[in-house]
CSV table of C-alpha atoms in Angstrom, one decimal:
chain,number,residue,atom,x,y,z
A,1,UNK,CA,-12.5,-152.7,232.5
A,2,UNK,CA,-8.8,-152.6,231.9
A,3,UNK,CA,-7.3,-151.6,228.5
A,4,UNK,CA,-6.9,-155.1,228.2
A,5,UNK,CA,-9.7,-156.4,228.9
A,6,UNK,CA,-10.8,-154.2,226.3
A,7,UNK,CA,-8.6,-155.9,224.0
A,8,UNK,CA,-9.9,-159.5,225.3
A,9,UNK,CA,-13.3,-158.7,225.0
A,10,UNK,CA,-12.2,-156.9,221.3
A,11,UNK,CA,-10.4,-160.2,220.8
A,12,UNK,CA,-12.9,-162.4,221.2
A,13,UNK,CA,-16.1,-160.9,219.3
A,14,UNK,CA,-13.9,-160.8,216.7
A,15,UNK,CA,-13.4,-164.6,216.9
A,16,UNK,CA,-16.9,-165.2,217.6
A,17,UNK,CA,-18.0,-163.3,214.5
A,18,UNK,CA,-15.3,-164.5,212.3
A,19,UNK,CA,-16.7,-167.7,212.7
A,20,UNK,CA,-20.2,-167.5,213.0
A,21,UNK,CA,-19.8,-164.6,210.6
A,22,UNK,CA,-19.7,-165.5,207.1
A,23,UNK,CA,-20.3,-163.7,203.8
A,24,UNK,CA,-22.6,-166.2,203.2
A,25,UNK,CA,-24.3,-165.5,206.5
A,26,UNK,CA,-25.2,-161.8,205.4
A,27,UNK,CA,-26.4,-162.9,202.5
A,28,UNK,CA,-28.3,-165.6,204.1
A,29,UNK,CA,-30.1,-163.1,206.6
A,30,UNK,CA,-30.6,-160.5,203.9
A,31,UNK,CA,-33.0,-162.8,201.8
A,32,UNK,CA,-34.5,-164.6,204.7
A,33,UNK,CA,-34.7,-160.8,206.9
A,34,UNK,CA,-33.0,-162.6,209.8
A,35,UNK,CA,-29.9,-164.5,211.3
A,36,UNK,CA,-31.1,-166.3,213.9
A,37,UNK,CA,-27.8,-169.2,214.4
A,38,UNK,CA,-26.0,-165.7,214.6
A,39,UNK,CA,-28.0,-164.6,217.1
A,40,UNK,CA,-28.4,-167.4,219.4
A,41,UNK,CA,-24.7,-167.9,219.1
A,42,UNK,CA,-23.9,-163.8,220.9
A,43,UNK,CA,-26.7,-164.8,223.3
A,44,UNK,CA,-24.8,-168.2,224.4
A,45,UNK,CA,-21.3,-166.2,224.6
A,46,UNK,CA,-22.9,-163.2,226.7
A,47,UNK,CA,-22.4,-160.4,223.8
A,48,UNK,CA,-25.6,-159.4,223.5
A,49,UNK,CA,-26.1,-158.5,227.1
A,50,UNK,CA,-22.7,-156.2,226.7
A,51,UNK,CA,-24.7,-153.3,227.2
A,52,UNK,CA,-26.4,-153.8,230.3
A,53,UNK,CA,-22.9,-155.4,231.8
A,54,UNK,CA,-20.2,-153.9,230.4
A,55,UNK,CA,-19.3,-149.8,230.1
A,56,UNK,CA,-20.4,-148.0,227.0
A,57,UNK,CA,-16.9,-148.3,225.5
A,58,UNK,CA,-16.7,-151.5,226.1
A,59,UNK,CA,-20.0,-152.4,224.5
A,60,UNK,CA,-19.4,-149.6,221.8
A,61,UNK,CA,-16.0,-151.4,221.1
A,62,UNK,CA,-18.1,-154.7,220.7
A,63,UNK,CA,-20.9,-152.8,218.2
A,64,UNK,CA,-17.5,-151.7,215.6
A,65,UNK,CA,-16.3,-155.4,216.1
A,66,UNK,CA,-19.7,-156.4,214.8
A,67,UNK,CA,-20.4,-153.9,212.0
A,68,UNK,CA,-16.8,-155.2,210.8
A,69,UNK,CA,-17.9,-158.3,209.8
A,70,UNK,CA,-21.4,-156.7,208.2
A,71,UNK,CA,-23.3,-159.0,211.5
A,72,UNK,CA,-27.0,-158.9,210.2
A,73,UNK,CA,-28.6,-158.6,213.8
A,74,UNK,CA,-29.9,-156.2,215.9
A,75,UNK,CA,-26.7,-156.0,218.1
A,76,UNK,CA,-26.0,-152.1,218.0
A,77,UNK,CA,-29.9,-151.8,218.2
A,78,UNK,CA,-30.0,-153.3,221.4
A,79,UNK,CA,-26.6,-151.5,223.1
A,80,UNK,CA,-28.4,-148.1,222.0
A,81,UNK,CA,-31.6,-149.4,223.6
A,82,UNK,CA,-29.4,-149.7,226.9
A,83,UNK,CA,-28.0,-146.3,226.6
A,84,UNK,CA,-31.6,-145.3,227.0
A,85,UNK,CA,-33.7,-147.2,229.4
A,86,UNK,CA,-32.6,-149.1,232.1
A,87,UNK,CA,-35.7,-150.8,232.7
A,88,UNK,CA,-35.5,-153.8,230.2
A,89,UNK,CA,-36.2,-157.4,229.9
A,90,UNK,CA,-33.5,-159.5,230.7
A,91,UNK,CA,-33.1,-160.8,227.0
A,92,UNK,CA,-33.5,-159.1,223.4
A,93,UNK,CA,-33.1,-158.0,221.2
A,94,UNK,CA,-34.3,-154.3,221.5
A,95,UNK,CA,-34.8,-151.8,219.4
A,96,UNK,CA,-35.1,-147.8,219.5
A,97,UNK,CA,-37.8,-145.8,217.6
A,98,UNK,CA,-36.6,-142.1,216.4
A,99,UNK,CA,-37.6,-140.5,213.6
A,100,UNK,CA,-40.7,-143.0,212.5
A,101,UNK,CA,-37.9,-145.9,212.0
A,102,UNK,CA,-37.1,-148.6,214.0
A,103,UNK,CA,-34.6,-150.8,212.9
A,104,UNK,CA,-35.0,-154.4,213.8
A,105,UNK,CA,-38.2,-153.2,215.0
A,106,UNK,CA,-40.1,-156.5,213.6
A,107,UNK,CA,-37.4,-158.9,216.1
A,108,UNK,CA,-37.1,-156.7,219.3
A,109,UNK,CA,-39.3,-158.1,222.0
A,110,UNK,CA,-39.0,-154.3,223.7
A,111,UNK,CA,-38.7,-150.8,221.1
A,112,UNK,CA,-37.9,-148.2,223.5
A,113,UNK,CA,-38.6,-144.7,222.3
A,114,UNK,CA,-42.6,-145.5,223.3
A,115,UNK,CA,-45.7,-148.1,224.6
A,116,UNK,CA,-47.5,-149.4,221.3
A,117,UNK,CA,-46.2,-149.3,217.8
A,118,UNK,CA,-47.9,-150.1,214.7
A,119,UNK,CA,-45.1,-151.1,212.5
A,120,UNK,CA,-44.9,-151.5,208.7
A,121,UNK,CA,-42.4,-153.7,207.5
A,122,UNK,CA,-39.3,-152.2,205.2
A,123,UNK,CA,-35.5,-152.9,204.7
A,124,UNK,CA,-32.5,-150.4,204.5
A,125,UNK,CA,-30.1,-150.5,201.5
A,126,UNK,CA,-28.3,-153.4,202.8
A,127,UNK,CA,-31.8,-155.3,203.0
A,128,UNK,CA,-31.6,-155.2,206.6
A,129,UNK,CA,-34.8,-154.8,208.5
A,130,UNK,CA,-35.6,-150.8,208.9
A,131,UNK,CA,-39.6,-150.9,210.0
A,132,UNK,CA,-41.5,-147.6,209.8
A,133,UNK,CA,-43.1,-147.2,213.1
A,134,UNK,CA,-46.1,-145.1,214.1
A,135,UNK,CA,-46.3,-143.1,216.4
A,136,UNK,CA,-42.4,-141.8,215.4
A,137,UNK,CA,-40.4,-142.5,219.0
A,138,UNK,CA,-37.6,-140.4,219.5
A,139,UNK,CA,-36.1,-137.4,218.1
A,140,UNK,CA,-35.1,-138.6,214.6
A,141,UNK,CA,-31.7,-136.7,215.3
A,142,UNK,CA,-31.0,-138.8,218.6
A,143,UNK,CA,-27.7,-138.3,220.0
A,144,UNK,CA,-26.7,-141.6,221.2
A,145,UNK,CA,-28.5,-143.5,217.9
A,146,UNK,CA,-26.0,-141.0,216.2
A,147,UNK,CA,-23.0,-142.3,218.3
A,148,UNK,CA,-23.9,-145.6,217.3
A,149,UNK,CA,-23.9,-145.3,213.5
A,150,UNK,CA,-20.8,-143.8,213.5
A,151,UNK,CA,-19.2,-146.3,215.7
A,152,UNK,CA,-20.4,-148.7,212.8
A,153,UNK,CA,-19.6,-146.9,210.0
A,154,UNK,CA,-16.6,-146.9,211.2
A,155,UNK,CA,-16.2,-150.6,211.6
A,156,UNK,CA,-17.6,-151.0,208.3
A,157,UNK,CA,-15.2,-149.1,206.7
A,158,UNK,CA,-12.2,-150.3,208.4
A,159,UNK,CA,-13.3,-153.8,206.3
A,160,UNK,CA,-13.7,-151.9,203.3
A,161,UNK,CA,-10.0,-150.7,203.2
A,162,UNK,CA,-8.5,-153.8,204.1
A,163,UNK,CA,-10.8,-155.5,201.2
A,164,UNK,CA,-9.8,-153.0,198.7
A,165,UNK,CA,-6.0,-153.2,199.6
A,166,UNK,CA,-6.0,-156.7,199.6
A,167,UNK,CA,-8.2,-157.1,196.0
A,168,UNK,CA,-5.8,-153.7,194.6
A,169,UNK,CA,-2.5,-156.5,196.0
A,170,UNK,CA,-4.8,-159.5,194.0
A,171,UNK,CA,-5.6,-158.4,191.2
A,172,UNK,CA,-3.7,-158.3,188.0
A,173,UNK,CA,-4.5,-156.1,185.0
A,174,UNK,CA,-1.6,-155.3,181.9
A,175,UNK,CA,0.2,-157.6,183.7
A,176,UNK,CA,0.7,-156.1,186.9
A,177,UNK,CA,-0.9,-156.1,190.4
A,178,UNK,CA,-3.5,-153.0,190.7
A,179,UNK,CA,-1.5,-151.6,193.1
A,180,UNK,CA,1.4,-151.1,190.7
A,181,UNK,CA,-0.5,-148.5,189.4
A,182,UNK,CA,-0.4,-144.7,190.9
A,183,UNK,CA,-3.9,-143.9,189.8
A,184,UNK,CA,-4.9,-147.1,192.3
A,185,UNK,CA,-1.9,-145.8,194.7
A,186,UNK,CA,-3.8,-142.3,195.0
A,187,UNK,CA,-6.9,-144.1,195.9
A,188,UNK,CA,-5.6,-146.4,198.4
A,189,UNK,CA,-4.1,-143.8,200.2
A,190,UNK,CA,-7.1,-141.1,200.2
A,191,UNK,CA,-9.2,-144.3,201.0
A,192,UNK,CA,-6.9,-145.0,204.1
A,193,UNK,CA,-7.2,-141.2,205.2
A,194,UNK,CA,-10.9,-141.2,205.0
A,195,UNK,CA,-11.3,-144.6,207.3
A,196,UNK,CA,-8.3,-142.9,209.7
A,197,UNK,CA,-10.1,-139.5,210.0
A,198,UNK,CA,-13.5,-141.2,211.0
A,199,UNK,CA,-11.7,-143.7,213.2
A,200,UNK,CA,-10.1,-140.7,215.1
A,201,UNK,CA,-13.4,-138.8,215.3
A,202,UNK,CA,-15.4,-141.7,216.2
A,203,UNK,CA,-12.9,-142.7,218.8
A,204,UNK,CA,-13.2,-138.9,220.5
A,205,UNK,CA,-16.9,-139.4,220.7
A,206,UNK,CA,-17.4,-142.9,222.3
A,207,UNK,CA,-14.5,-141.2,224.9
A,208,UNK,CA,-16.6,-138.2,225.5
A,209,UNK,CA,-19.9,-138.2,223.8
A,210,UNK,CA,-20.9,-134.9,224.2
A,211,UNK,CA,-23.2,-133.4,221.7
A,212,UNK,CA,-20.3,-131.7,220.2
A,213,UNK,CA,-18.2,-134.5,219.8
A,214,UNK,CA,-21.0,-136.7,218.4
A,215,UNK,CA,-21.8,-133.9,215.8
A,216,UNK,CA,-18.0,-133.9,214.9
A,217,UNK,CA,-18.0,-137.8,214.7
A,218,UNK,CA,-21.4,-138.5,212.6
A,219,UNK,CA,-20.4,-135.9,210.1
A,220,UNK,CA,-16.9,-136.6,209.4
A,221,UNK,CA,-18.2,-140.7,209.4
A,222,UNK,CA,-20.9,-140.0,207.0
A,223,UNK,CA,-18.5,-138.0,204.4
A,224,UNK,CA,-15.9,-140.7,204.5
A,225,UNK,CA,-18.5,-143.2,204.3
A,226,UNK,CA,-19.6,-141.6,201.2
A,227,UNK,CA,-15.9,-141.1,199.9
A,228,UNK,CA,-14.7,-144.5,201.4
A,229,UNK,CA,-17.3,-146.4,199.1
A,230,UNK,CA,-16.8,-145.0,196.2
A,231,UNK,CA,-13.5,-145.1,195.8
A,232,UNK,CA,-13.4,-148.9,197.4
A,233,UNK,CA,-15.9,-150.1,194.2
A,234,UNK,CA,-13.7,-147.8,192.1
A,235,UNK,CA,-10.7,-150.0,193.0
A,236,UNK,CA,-13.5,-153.2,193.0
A,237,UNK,CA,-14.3,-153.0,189.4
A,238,UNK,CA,-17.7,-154.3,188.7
A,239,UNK,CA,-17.5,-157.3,191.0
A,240,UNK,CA,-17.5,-155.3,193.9
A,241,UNK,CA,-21.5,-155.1,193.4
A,242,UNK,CA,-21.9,-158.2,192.7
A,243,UNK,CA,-23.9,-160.7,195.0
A,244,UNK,CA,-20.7,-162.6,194.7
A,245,UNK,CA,-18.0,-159.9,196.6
A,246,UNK,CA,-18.6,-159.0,200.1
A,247,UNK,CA,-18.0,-155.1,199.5
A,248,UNK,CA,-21.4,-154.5,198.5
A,249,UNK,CA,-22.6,-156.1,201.9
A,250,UNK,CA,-20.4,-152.9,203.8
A,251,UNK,CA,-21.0,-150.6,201.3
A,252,UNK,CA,-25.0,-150.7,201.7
A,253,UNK,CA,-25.2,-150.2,205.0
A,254,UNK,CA,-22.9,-147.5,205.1
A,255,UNK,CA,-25.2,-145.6,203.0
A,256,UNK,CA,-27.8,-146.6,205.1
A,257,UNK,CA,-26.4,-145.9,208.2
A,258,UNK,CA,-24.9,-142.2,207.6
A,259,UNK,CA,-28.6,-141.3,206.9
A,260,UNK,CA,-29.8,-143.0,209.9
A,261,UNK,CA,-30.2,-140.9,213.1
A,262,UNK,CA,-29.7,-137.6,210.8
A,263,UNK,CA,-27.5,-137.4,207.4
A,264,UNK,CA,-24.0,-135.3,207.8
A,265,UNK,CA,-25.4,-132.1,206.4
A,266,UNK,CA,-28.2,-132.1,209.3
A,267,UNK,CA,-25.1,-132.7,211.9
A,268,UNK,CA,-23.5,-130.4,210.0
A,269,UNK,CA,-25.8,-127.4,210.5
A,270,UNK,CA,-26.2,-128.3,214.0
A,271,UNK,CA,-22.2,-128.7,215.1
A,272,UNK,CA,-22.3,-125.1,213.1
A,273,UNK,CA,-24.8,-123.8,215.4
A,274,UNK,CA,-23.0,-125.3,218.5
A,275,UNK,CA,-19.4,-124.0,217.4
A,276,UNK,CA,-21.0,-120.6,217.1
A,277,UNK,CA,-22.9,-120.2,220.2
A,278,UNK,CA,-19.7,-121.6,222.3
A,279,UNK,CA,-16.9,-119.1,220.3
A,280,UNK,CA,-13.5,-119.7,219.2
A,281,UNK,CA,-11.7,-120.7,222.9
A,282,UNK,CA,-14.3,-122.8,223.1
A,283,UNK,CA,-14.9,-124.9,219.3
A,284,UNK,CA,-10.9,-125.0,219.7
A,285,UNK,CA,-11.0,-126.6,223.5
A,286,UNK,CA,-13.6,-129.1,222.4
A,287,UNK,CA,-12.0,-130.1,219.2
A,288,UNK,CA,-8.7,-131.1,220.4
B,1,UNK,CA,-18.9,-133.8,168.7
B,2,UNK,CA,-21.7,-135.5,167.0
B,3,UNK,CA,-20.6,-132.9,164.0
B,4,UNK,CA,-17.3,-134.1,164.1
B,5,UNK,CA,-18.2,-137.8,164.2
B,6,UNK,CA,-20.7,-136.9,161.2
B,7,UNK,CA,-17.5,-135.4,159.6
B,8,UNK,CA,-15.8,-138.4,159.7
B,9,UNK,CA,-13.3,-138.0,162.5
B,10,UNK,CA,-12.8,-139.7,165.8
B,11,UNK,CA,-13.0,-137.4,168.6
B,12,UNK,CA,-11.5,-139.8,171.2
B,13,UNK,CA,-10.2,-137.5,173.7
B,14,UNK,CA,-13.3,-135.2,173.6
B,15,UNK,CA,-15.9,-138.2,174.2
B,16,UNK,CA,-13.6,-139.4,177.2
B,17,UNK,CA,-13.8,-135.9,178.6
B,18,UNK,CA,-17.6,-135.6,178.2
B,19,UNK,CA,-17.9,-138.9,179.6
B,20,UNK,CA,-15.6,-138.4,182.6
B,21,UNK,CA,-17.5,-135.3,183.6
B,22,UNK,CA,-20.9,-136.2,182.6
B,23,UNK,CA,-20.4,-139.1,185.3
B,24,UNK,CA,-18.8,-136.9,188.2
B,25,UNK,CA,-21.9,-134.7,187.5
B,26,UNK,CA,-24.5,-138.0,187.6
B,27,UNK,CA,-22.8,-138.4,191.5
B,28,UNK,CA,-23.2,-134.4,191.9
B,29,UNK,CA,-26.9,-134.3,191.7
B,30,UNK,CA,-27.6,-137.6,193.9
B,31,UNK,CA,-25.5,-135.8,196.8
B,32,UNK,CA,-27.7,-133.0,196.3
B,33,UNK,CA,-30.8,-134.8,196.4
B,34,UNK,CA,-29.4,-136.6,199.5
B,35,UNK,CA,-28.7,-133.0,201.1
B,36,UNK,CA,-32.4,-131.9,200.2
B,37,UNK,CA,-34.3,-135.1,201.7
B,38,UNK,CA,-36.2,-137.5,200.9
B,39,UNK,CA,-39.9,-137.0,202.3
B,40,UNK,CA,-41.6,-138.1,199.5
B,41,UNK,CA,-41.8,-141.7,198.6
B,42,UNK,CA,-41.0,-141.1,194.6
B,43,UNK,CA,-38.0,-139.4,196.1
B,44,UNK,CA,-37.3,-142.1,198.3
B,45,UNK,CA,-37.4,-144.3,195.8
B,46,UNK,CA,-35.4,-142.3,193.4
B,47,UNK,CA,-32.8,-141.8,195.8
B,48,UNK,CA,-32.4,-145.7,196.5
B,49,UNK,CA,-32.1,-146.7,193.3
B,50,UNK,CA,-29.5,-143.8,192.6
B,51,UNK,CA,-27.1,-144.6,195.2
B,52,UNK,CA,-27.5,-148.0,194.8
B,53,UNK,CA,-26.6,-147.8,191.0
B,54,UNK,CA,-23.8,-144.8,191.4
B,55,UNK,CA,-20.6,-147.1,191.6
B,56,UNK,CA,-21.4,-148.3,188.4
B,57,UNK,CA,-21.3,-144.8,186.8
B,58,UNK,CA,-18.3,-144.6,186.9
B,59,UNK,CA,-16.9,-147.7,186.0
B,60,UNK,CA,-19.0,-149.1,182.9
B,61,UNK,CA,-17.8,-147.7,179.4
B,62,UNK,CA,-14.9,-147.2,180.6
B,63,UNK,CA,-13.3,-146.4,184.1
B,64,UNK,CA,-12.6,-142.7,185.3
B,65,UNK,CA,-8.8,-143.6,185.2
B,66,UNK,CA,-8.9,-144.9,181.9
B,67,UNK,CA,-10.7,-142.2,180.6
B,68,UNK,CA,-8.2,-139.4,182.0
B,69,UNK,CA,-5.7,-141.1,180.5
B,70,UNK,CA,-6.8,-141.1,177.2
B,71,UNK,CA,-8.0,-137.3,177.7
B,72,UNK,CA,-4.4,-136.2,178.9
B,73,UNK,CA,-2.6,-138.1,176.1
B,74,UNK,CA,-5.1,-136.2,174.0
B,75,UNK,CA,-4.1,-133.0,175.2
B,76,UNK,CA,-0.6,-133.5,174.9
B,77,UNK,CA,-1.1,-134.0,171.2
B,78,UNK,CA,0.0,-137.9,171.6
């Protein structure tokens, strides 16, 4: 695929899920564990098949798209599931098991990662489905389910600045927009530097997604993840965890996901080892 | 501080300084806890409801940025 279509297919997920989409969709499939009009509609326009027929930054491209809008299905489950096994049904969704997890485990009609699973149901932060599974699957710090959380984080967050800049624009207090203030200014701009700096790194890995670069991505994702939400429900003010405000929907599962597939200090430690065992020339000729 | 509350002054600056770091310190220790793992269920737990409830440290009583405020107009004798 062409940069452009790149951009098309960019163009028109993000159409699809700003429609189909909706705050009160997340919500929706948060108390009910499932989004199933959501579902049916990525199935009709081909999306969820982007795995198996598209290339992995195409269908990576597609996973941020979705994470922007907070999409309650098993979308990234199913690309990761691709990047594993070839063999799969024709239809999903899939899901992988690593680590004893398997999220979306209880809707995928396929978990790679193993045969049999007994799974017990349980949600992530964001009440999204996150079933233990036994026997454990995969290495719980898998490489490409690490690719894939950052590639969402990094949606998520790129959401997360735009809603804080717009509410900090929106909202008055002593009279003033927020953003009149330089104690909000600081914020906004260490909030935009955060979601940049993961962006970059995230961008590196889908590129290139050697061990080295996915280390370098998941870490620096997870610490602005961290960092990004905080100061976004700093800006927020109480609403921002409310069930009204969309923030906490992004918020949730970035705290969710930057655990997933192995927090940043476990990345951390292993990026160290990497950068160590490949010297200087080396950490510097992978890092730019 | 209680003394000088008991003592009958108001010691605004000070409280908004304890509070201010007392918070920062409440977000200190659930990293930590993060960074150690969770592979316990109470620690699960524990750990979910922290993060969950952290944004609001900082916000109830008082933001962070309201609080400095009051603590730098304290120190500058204002």
């Amino acid at each position: 695929m062409t940069s452009t279509d790149l951009a098309l297919l960019v163009e028109a997920a993000t159409d699809l899920f700003r429609r189909e989409c909706s705050s009160e969709v997340v919500a929706q499939a948060e108390r009910e564990a499932w989004a199933p009009r959501l579902w049916a509609a990525l199935e009709e326009s081909g999306l969820t098949r982007v795995g198996t027929e598209a290339s992995r930054e195409d269908a990576l491209a597609v996973v941020r798209v979705a994470a922007r809008f907070a999409a309650p299905v098993p979308l990234a489950e199913t690309v990761l599931a691709t990047m594993l096994e070839s063999d799969l049904p024709e239809r999903g969704p899939f899901s992988v098991a690593a680590g004893g997890r398997a999220a979306y485990g209880r809707l995928a009609v396929r978990i790679v990662g193993g045969d049999q699973f007994a799974l017990t149901p349980e949600v992530n932060y964001a009440g999204e489905p996150w079933d233990r599974v036994h026997p454990a699957g995969l290495d719980p710090m898998l490489l490409e389910g690490a690719l894939v959380r950052a590639v969402q984080m990094a949606g998520a967050m790129e959401t997360v600045l735009e809603l804080t800049v717009d509410y900090a624009a929106q909202r008055q207090q002593f009279g003033v927009p927020l953003n009149r203030f330089q104690a909000i200014q600081q914020h906004l701009a260490a909030l935009a530097s955060e979601v940049v700096a993961a962006g970059a790194a995230v961008d590196a890995a889908v590129a290139a997604p050697d061990e080295f670069k996915v280390a370098v991505a998941k870490v620096r994702a997870g610490e602005a993840a961290g960092t990004a939400s905080a100061i976004a429900h700093q800006v927020h003010g109480a609403i921002g965890f409310t069930d009204e405000h969309r923030l906490q929907q992004f918020t949730r599962r970035l705290w969710s996901w930057r655990d997933d597939f192995g927090t940043e200090s476990q990345w951390a430690i292993r990026l160290g080892r990497l950068a160590a065992s490949i010297g200087p020339e080396g950490a510097w000729e992978r890092t730019i | 501080m209680a003394n000088a509350i008991e003592g009958g002054a108001a010691p605004t600056a000070e409280a908004a300084l304890v509070k201010d770091a007392g918070t920062r310190f409440e977000k200190e220790v659930i990293d930590a806890a993060r960074d150690i793992g969770c592979d316990s269920e109470l620690m699960r737990r524990l750990v979910r409801e922290a993060v969950l409830s952290a944004p609001g440290f900082t916000l109830r009583g008082s933001t962070s940025e309201i609080l400095r405020g009051i603590v730098a107009r304290g120190l500058s004798g204002r």
